[in-house]
Short mmCIF file of C-alpha atoms and ligand atoms in Angstrom, two decimals:
data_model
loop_
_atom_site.label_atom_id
_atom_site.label_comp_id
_atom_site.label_asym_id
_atom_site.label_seq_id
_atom_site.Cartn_x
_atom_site.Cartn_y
_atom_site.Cartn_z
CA UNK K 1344 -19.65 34.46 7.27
CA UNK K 1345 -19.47 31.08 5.41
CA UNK K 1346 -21.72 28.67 6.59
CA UNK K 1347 -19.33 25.56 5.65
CA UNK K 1348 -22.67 23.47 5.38
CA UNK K 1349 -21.28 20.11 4.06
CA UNK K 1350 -22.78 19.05 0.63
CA UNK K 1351 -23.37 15.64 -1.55
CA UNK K 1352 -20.23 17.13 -3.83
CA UNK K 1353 -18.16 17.26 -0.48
CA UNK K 1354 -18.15 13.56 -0.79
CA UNK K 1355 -18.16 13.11 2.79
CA UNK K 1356 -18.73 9.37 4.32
CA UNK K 1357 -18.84 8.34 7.65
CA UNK K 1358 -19.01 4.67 8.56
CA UNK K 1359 -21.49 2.99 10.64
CA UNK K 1360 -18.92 2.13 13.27
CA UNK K 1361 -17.20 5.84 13.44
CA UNK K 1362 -20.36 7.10 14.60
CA UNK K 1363 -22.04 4.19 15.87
CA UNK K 1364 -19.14 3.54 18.13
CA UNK K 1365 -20.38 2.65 21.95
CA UNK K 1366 -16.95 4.31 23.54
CA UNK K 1367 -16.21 0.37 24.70
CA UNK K 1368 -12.28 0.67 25.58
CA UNK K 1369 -9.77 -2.24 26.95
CA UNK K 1370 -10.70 -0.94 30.46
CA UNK K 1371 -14.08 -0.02 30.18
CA UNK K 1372 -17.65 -0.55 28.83
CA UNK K 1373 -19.91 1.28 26.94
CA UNK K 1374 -20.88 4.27 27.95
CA UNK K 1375 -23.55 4.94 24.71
CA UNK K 1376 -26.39 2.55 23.79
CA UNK K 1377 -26.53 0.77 20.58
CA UNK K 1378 -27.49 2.32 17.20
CA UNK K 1379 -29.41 0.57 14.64
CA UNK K 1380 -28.08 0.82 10.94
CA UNK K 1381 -31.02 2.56 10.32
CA UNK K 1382 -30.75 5.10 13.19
CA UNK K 1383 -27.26 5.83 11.90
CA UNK K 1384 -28.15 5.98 8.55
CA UNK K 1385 -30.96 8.87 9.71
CA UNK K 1386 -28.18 11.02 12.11
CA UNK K 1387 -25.61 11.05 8.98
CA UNK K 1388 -28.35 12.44 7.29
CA UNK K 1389 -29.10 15.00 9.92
CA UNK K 1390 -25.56 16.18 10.35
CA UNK K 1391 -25.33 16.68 6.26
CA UNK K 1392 -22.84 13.56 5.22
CA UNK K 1393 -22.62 12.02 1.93
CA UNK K 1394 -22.39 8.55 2.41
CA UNK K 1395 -22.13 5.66 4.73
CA UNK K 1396 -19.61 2.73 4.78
CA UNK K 1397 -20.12 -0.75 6.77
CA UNK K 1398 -18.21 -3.91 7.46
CA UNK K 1399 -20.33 -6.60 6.60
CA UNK K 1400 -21.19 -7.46 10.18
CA UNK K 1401 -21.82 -3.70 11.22
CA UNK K 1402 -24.88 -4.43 9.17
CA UNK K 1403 -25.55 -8.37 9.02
CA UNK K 1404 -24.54 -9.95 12.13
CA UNK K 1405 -21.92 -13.04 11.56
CA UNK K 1406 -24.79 -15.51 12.48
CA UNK K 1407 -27.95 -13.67 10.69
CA UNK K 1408 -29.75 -16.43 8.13
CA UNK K 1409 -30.39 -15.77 4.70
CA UNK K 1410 -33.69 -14.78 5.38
CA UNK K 1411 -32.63 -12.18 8.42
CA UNK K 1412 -29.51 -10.96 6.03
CA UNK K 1413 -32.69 -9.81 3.37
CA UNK K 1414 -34.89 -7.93 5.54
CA UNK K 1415 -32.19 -6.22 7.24
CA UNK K 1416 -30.41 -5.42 3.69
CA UNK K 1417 -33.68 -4.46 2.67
CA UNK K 1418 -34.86 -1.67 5.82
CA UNK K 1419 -31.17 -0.86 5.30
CA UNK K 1420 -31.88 0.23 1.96
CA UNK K 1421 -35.19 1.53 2.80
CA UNK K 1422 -33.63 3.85 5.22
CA UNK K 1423 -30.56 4.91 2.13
CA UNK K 1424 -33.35 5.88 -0.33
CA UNK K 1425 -35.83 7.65 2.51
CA UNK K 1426 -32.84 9.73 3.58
CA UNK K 1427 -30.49 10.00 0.00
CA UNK K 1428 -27.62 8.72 1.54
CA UNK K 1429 -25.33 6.34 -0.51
CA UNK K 1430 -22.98 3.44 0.08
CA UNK K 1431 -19.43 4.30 -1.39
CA UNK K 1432 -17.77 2.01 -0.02
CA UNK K 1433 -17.86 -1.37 1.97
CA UNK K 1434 -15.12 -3.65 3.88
CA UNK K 1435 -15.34 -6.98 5.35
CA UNK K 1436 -15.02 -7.94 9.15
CA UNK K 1437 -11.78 -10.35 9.64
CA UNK K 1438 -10.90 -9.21 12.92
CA UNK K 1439 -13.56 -9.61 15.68
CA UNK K 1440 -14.28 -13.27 15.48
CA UNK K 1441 -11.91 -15.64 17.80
CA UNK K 1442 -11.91 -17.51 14.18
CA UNK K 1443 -9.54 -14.56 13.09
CA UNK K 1444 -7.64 -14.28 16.42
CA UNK K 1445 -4.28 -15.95 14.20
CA UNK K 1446 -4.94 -13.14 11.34
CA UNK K 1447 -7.41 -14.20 8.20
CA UNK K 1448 -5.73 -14.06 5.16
CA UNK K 1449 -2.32 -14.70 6.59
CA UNK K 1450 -3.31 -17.39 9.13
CA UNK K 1451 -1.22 -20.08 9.52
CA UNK K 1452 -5.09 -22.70 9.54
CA UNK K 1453 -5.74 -23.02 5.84
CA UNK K 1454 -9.56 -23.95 7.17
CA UNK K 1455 -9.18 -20.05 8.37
CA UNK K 1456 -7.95 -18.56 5.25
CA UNK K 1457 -10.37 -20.30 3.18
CA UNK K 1458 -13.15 -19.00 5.64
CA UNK K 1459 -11.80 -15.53 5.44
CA UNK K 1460 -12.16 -15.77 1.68
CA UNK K 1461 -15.72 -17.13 2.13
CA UNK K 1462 -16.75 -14.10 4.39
CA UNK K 1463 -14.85 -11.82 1.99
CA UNK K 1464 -17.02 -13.17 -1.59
CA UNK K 1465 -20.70 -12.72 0.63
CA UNK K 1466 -19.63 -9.34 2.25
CA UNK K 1467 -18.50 -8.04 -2.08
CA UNK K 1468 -21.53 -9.23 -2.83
CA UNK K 1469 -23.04 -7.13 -0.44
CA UNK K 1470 -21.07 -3.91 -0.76
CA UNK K 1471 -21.80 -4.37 -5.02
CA UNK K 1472 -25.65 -4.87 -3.82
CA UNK K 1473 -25.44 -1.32 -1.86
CA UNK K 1474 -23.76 0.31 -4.97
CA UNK K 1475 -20.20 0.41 -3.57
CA UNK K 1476 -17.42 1.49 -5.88
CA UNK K 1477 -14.49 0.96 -3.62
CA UNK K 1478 -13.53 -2.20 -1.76
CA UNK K 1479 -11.45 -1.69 1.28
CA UNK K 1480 -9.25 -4.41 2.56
CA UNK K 1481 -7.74 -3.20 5.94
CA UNK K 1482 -5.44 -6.67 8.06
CA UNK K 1483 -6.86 -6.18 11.39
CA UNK K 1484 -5.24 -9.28 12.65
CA UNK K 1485 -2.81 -9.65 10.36
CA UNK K 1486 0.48 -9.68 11.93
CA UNK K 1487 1.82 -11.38 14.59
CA UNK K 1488 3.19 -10.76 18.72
CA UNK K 1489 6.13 -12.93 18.13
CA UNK K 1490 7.62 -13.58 14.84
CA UNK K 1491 8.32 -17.41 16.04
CA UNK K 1492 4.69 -17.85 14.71
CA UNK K 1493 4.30 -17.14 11.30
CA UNK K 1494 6.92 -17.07 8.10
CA UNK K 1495 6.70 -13.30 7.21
CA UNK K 1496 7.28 -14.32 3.72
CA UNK K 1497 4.45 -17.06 4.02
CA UNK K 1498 2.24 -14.14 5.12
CA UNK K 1499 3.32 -12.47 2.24
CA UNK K 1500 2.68 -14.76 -0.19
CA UNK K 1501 -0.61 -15.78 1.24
CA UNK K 1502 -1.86 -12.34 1.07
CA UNK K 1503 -0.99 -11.97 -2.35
CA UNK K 1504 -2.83 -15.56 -3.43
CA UNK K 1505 -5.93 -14.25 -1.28
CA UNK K 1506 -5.88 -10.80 -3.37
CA UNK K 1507 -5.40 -12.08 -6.67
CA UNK K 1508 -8.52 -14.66 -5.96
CA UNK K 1509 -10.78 -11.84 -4.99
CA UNK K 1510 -9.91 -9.58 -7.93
CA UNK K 1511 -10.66 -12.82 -10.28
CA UNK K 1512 -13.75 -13.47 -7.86
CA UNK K 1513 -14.92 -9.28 -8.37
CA UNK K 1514 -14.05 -9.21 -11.94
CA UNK K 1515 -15.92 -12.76 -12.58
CA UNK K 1516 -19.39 -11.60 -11.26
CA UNK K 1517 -18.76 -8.34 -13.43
CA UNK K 1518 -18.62 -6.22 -10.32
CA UNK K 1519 -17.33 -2.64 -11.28
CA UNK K 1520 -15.56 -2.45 -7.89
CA UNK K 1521 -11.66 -1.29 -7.50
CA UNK K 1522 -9.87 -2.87 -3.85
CA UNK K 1523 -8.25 -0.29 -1.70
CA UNK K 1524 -5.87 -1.71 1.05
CA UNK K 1525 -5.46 0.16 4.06
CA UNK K 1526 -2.31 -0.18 6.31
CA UNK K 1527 -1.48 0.25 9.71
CA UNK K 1528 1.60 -0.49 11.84
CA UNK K 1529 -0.25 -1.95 14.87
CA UNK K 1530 -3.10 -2.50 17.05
CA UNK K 1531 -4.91 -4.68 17.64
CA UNK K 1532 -1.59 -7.17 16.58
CA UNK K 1533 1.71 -6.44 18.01
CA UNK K 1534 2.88 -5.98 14.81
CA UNK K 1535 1.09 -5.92 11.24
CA UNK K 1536 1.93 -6.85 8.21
CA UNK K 1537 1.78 -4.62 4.99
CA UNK K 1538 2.38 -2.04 7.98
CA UNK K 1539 2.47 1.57 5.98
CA UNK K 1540 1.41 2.98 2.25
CA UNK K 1541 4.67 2.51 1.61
CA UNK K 1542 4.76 -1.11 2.10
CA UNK K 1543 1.71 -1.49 0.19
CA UNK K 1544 1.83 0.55 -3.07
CA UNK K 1545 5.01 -2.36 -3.16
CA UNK K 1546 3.14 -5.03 -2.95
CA UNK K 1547 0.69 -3.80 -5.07
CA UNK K 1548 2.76 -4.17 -8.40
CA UNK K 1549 3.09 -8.01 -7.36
CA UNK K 1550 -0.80 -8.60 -7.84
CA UNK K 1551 -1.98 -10.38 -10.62
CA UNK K 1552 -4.42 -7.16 -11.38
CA UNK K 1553 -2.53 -4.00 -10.14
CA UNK K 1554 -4.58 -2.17 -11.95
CA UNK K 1555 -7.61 -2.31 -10.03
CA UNK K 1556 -5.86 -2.26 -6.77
CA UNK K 1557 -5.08 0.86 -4.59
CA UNK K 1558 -4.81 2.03 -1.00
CA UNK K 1559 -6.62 3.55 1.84
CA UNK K 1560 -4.37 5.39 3.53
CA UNK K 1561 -5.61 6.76 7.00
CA UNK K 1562 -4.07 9.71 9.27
CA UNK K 1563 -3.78 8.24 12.35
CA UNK K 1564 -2.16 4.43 11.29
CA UNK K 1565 0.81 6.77 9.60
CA UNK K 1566 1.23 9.34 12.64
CA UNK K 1567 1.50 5.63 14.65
CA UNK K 1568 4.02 4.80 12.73
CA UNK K 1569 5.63 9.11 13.07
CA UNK K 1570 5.60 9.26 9.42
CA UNK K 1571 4.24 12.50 7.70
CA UNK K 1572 0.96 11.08 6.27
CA UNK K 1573 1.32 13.71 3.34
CA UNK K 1574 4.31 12.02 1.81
CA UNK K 1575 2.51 8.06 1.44
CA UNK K 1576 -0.58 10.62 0.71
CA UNK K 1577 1.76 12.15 -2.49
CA UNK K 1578 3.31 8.80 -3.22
CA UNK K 1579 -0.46 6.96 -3.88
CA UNK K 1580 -1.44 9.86 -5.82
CA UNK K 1581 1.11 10.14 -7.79
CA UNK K 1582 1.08 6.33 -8.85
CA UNK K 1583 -2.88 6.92 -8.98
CA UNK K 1584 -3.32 4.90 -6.04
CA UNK K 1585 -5.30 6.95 -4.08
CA UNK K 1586 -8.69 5.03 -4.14
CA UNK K 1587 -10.08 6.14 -0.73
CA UNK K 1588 -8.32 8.12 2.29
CA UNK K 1589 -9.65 7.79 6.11
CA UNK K 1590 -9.32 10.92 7.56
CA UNK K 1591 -8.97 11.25 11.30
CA UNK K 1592 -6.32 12.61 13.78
CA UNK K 1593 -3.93 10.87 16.11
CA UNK K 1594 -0.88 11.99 18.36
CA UNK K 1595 1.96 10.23 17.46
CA UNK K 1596 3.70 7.78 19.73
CA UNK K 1597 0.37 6.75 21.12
CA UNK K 1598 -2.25 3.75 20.96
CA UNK K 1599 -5.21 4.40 18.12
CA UNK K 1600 -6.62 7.30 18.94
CA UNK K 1601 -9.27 8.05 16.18
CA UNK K 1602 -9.95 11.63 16.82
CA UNK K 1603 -12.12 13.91 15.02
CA UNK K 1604 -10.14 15.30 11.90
CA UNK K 1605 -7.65 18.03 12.82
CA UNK K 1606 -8.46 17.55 16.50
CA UNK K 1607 -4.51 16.76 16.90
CA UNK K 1608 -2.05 18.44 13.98
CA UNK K 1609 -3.62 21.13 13.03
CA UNK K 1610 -0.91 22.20 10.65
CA UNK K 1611 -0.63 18.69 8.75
CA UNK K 1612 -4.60 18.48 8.29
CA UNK K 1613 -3.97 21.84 6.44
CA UNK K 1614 -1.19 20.28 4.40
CA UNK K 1615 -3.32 17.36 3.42
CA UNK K 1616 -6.67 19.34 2.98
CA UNK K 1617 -4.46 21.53 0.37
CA UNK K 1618 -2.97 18.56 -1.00
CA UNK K 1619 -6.34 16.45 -2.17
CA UNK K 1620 -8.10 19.77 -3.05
CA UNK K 1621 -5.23 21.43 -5.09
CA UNK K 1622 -4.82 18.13 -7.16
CA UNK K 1623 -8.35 17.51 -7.43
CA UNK K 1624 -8.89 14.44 -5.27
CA UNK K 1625 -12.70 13.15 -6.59
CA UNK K 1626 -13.14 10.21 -4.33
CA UNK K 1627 -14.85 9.99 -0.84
CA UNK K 1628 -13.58 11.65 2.53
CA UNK K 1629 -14.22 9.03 5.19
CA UNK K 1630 -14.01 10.14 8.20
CA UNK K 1631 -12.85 6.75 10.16
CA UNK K 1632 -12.71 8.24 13.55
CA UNK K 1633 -15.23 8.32 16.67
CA UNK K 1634 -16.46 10.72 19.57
CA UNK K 1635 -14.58 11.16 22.69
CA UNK K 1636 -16.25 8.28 24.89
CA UNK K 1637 -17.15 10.71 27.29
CA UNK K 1638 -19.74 12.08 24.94
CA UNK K 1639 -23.71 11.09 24.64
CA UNK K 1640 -25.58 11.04 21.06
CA UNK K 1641 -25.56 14.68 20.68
CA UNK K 1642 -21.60 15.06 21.52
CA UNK K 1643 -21.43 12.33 18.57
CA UNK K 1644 -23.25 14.85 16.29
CA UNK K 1645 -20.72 17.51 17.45
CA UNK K 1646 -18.01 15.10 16.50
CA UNK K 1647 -19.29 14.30 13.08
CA UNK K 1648 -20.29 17.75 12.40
CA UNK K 1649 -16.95 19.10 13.51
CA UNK K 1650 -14.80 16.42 11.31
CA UNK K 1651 -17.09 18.36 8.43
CA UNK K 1652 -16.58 21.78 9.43
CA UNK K 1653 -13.04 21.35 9.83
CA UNK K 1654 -12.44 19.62 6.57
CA UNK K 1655 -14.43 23.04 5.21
CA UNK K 1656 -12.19 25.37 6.82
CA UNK K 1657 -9.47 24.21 5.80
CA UNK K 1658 -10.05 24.19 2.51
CA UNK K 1659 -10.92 27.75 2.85
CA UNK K 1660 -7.71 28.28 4.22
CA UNK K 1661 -5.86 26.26 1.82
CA UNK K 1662 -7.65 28.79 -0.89
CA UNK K 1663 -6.18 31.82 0.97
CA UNK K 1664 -2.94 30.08 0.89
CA UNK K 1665 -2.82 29.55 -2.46
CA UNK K 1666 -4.36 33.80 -3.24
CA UNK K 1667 -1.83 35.07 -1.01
CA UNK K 1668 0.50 37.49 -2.93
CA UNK K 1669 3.39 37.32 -0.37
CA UNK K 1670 3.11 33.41 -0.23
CA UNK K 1671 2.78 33.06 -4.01
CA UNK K 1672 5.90 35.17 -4.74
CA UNK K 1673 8.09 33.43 -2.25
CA UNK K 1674 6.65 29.90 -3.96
CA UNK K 1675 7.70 31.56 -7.24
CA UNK K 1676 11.25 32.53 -5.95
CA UNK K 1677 11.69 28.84 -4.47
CA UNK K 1678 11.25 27.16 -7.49
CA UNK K 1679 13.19 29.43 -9.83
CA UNK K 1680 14.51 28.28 -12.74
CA UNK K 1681 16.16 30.29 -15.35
CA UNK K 1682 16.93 27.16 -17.80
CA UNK K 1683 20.59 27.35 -17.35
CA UNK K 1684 20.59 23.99 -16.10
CA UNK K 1685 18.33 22.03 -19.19
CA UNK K 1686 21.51 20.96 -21.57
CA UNK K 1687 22.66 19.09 -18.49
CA UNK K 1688 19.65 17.70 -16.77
CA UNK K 1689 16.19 15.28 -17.68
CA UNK K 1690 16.46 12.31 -19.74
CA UNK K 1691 19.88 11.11 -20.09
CA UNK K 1692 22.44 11.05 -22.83
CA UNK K 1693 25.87 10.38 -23.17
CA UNK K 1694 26.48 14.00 -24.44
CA UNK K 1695 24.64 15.70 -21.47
CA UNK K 1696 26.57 13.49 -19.09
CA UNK K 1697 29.75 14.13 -20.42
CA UNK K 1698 28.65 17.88 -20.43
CA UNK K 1699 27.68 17.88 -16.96
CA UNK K 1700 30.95 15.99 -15.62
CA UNK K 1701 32.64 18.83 -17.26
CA UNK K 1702 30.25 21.93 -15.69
CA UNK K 1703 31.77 24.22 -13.14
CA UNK K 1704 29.78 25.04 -10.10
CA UNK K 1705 29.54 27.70 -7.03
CA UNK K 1706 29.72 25.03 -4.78
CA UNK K 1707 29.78 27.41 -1.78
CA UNK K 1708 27.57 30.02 -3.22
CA UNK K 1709 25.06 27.13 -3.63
CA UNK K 1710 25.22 26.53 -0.03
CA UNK K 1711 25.12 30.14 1.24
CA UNK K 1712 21.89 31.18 -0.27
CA UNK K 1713 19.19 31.83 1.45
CA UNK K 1714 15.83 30.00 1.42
CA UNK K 1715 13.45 31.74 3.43
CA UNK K 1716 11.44 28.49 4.32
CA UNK K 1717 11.10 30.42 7.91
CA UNK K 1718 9.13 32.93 6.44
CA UNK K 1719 6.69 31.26 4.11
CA UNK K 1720 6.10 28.68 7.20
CA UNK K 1721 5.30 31.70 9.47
CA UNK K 1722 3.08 33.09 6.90
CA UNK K 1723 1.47 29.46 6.46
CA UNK K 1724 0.75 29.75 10.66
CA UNK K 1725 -0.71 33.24 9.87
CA UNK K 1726 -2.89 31.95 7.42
CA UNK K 1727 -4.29 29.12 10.09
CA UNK K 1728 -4.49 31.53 12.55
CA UNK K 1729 -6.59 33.80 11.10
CA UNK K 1730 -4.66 36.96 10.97
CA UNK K 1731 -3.91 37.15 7.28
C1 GCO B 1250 -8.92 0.67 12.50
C2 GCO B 1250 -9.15 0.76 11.03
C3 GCO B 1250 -10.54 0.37 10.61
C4 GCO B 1250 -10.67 0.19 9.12
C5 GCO B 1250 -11.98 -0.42 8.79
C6 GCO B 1250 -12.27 -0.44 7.33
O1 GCO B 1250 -7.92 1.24 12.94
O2 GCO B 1250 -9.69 0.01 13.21
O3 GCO B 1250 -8.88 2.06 10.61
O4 GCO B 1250 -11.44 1.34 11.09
O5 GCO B 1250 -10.53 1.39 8.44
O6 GCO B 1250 -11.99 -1.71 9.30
O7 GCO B 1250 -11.55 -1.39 6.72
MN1 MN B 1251 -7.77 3.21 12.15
MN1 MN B 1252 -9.38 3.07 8.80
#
């Protein structure tokens, strides 16, 4: 039996809120005590993770002095080198101050966006301090309940002149750090802005520095939205967007969820698993989800270890998938192609055009054939299910 122990080339990253979440909910408190950074630091290291990923305030608080911020940064970093965990990645805090209850970047108070881009320069400097690579920009309150408040194309634009003075800001301290932006549709706002991969890879190309911008796409903000996360998955991939990717599980049509990773959709977690393994994905797997709040400290372990495990088995699976005779010829017979089509099709000319308008076709045979989708799919559930 495979032991699917998780290892440093697994690249997987927790971050200190997934597993340091108390299980506080709208309608209840905490039912789990408070971690330290350096607790959490030491249980990632005992369940086999990679890395660990903070907000600046899941580290620093949002009132620590310089002098507080240095001996916390520097047990913090005690605790990384003691236990041989790294910091891929880091994020900033601009949603749990009242300060940000009108959004930060897209606030209507200039005093708040300026703030916001304060917060943002001390928490880079932080993440570059740690050894982060990626940057993660994810608009917790940045959106709006009624759309009497705020010019959506004002929020736009002031999104895009926050972003282009933080890649100048990144790129002036020499900081070898790429941005990934993370959307989601809503919660905690009513609605957000930038709400799906979609929307961002867009706005991406009207940055003053595309280049070192990509996305965070996460699970559970497209299954919100009942979107197949694969697809904005693809589409970043394809553009080489795909900085980062928070992995987690959700049911759609409900609030944010966060489960453990393929708690939900079994079948789609395969999908994706395949996906970043078969192109050769190399950046981290963050697993941005928490424990059921019913559990205590070692139900969190469970959790972690299971987002792991799962990750591991799929992949397994998604090798069987891809050594499967039966599923490999049907694959082969779906994407035929005998070349009859290439004098009509690719790059256009005015010969091939006039070529194809001139081209007779089996209309109706086209649309009588066959696909066998139905069988490869209930191969693919055989595969999951263990009996192939
Ligand atoms: C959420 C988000 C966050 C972000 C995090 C990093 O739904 O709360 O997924 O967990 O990923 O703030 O930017
Ligand atoms: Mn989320
Ligand atoms: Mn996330």
């Amino acid at each position: 039996m495979p032991s699917y122990q998780p290892k440093p080339e697994h690249k997987f990253t927790f971050g200190l809120w997934t597993v340091g979440n108390i299980g506080r909910d709208p309608f209840g408190e905490p039912v789990r005590h408070k971690l330290s950074p350096v607790e959490i630091v030491h249980l990632l290291a005992e369940v086999g993770a990679y890395g660990v990923n903070l907000h600046d305030n899941d580290l620093v608080p949002i009132d620590a002095t310089v002098a507080e911020r240095d001996r916390i940064v520097a047990e913090f970093k005690e605790a990384l080198a003691a236990t041989g965990l790294v910091v891929p990645m880091a994020t900033t805090n601009l949603f749990s101050d009242p300060a940000f209850k009108d959004g930060a970047f897209s606030a209507n108070d200039p005093r708040v966006r300026a703030y916001a881009l304060q917060k943002t320069m001390h928490a880079i400097d932080l993440g570059a301090e740690l050894g982060a690579r990626v940057y993660v920009f994810w608009g917790g309150r940045e959106g709006v309940e009624t759309d009497a408040a705020k010019d959506p194309i004002a929020a736009i634009k002031r999104t895009r002149e926050a972003m282009n003075f933080l890649c100048e800001y990144a790129i002036d301290q020499g900081y070898d750090l790429k941005f990934a932006l993370e959307a989601k549709p809503n919660e905690p706002r009513g609605d957000m802005y930038n709400s799906t991969t979609g929307h961002i890879l867009a706005f991406i190309e009207s940055l003053d520095h595309p280049e070192m911008v990509g996305v965070n796409p996460e699970v559970a903000h497209e299954h919100m939205a009942g979107l197949n996360f694969l697809h904005g998955v693809a589409q970043a991939w394809e553009t080489g967007k795909l900085f980062h990717i928070d992995l987690n599980d959700q049911a759609f049509g409900r609030y944010d969820q966060d489960f453990r990773f393929g708690a939900v959709n079994l079948k789609s977690a395969f999908f994706l698993v395949k996906f970043l393994e078969d192109v050769g994905y190399g950046g981290s797997r963050h697993f941005d989800a928490h424990a059921y709040r019913t559990e205590d400290y070692e139900g969190v372990r469970d959790f972690a270890r299971g987002c792991m495990r799962t990750y591991l088995i799929l992949k397994e699976k998604a090798a069987a998938w891809n050594q499967d005779a039966e599923i490999a010829a049907l694959v082969k017979e779906i994407n035929a192609d005998d070349g009859a089509m290439a004098p009509y099709t690719g790059a256009y000319s005015r010969d091939k055009a006039r070529a194809l308008k001139a081209a007779a076709f089996d209309r109706v045979a086209l649309g009588a054939r066959g696909l066998a989708y139905e069988r490869l799919d209930q191969l693919t559930i055989e595969v999951l299910l263990g009996v192939r």
